[in-house]
PDB file of C-alpha atoms in Angstrom:
ATOM      1  CA  MET A   1      28.356  27.632  25.723  1.00  0.00           C
ATOM      2  CA  THR A   2      25.997  26.258  28.360  1.00  0.00           C
ATOM      3  CA  LYS A   3      23.407  28.926  27.339  1.00  0.00           C
ATOM      4  CA  ILE A   4      23.489  27.679  23.684  1.00  0.00           C
ATOM      5  CA  PHE A   5      23.041  24.101  25.038  1.00  0.00           C
ATOM      6  CA  ALA A   6      20.262  25.135  27.292  1.00  0.00           C
ATOM      7  CA  ARG A   7      18.516  26.874  24.417  1.00  0.00           C
ATOM      8  CA  LEU A   8      18.910  23.759  22.148  1.00  0.00           C
ATOM      9  CA  MET A   9      17.377  21.567  24.910  1.00  0.00           C
ATOM     10  CA  LYS A  10      14.288  23.911  25.054  1.00  0.00           C
ATOM     11  CA  ASP A  11      13.733  24.174  21.280  1.00  0.00           C
ATOM     12  CA  GLU A  12      11.275  21.460  20.415  1.00  0.00           C
ATOM     13  CA  SER A  13      10.819  22.302  16.805  1.00  0.00           C
ATOM     14  CA  GLY A  14      13.162  19.604  15.731  1.00  0.00           C
ATOM     15  CA  ALA A  15      11.391  16.999  17.789  1.00  0.00           C
ATOM     16  CA  THR A  16       8.137  18.087  16.099  1.00  0.00           C
ATOM     17  CA  ALA A  17       9.620  17.584  12.779  1.00  0.00           C
ATOM     18  CA  ILE A  18      10.896  14.286  13.669  1.00  0.00           C
ATOM     19  CA  GLU A  19       7.493  13.142  14.963  1.00  0.00           C
ATOM     20  CA  TYR A  20       5.839  14.330  11.687  1.00  0.00           C
ATOM     21  CA  GLY A  21       8.344  12.370   9.830  1.00  0.00           C
ATOM     22  CA  LEU A  22       7.638   9.299  11.751  1.00  0.00           C
ATOM     23  CA  ILE A  23       4.003   9.710  11.257  1.00  0.00           C
ATOM     24  CA  ALA A  24       4.430  10.022   7.589  1.00  0.00           C
ATOM     25  CA  ALA A  25       6.654   6.913   7.592  1.00  0.00           C
ATOM     26  CA  LEU A  26       4.010   4.921   9.445  1.00  0.00           C
ATOM     27  CA  ILE A  27       1.231   6.062   7.108  1.00  0.00           C
ATOM     28  CA  SER A  28       3.484   5.094   4.029  1.00  0.00           C
ATOM     29  CA  VAL A  29       4.016   1.646   5.408  1.00  0.00           C
ATOM     30  CA  ALA A  30       0.362   1.135   6.195  1.00  0.00           C
ATOM     31  CA  LEU A  31      -0.548   2.352   2.509  1.00  0.00           C
ATOM     32  CA  ILE A  32       2.060   0.020   0.982  1.00  0.00           C
ATOM     33  CA  ALA A  33       0.770  -2.917   3.078  1.00  0.00           C
ATOM     34  CA  GLY A  34      -2.692  -2.243   2.006  1.00  0.00           C
ATOM     35  CA  ALA A  35      -1.926  -1.874  -1.627  1.00  0.00           C
ATOM     36  CA  THR A  36       0.160  -5.083  -1.582  1.00  0.00           C
ATOM     37  CA  SER A  37      -2.790  -6.945   0.014  1.00  0.00           C
ATOM     38  CA  LEU A  38      -5.424  -5.428  -2.274  1.00  0.00           C
ATOM     39  CA  GLY A  39      -3.080  -6.376  -5.326  1.00  0.00           C
ATOM     40  CA  GLY A  40      -2.907  -9.911  -4.292  1.00  0.00           C
ATOM     41  CA  THR A  41      -6.600 -10.102  -3.837  1.00  0.00           C
ATOM     42  CA  LEU A  42      -7.282  -8.415  -7.260  1.00  0.00           C
ATOM     43  CA  ASN A  43      -4.637 -10.746  -8.938  1.00  0.00           C
ATOM     44  CA  ASN A  44      -6.594 -13.868  -7.638  1.00  0.00           C
ATOM     45  CA  THR A  45      -9.896 -12.468  -8.790  1.00  0.00           C
ATOM     46  CA  PHE A  46      -8.825 -11.686 -12.236  1.00  0.00           C
ATOM     47  CA  SER A  47      -6.959 -15.067 -12.704  1.00  0.00           C
ATOM     48  CA  SER A  48     -10.096 -16.829 -11.531  1.00  0.00           C
ATOM     49  CA  LEU A  49     -12.127 -14.738 -14.015  1.00  0.00           C
ATOM     50  CA  SER A  50      -9.738 -15.490 -16.756  1.00  0.00           C
ATOM     51  CA  THR A  51      -9.856 -19.225 -16.175  1.00  0.00           C
ATOM     52  CA  LYS A  52     -13.669 -19.091 -16.218  1.00  0.00           C
ATOM     53  CA  MET A  53     -13.682 -17.163 -19.506  1.00  0.00           C
ATOM     54  CA  SER A  54     -11.201 -19.433 -21.057  1.00  0.00           C
ATOM     55  CA  THR A  55     -13.246 -22.491 -20.058  1.00  0.00           C
ATOM     56  CA  ALA A  56     -16.414 -20.984 -21.456  1.00  0.00           C
ATOM     57  CA  LYS A  57     -14.819 -20.072 -24.739  1.00  0.00           C
ATOM     58  CA  THR A  58     -13.515 -23.654 -25.057  1.00  0.00           C
ATOM     59  CA  THR A  59     -16.937 -24.960 -24.354  1.00  0.00           C
ATOM     60  CA  SER A  60     -18.618 -22.618 -26.824  1.00  0.00           C
ATOM     61  CA  ASP A  61     -15.963 -23.536 -29.493  1.00  0.00           C
ATOM     62  CA  ASN A  62     -16.896 -27.196 -29.129  1.00  0.00           C
ATOM     63  CA  TYR A  63     -20.608 -26.689 -29.276  1.00  0.00           C
ATOM     64  CA  LYS A  64     -22.260 -28.066 -32.243  1.00  0.00           C
ATOM     65  CA  ALA A  65     -25.753 -26.493 -33.187  1.00  0.00           C
ATOM     66  CA  PRO A  66     -28.539 -29.106 -33.833  1.00  0.00           C
TER      67      PRO A  66
END
């Protein structure tokens, strides 16, 4: 029984798999945070653009040619 336990203590393949899992999780969190931030920025940009286009359309609809 002690030999099995000693062999398990020497085996580092499980630790390596856990480390890779943690790295993948951290990368996923970073990607999600970046995508969320970028999404908010894009939303603000397109909302501003939409407002400007609506204002321009209203102005052109009210324009009377000489």
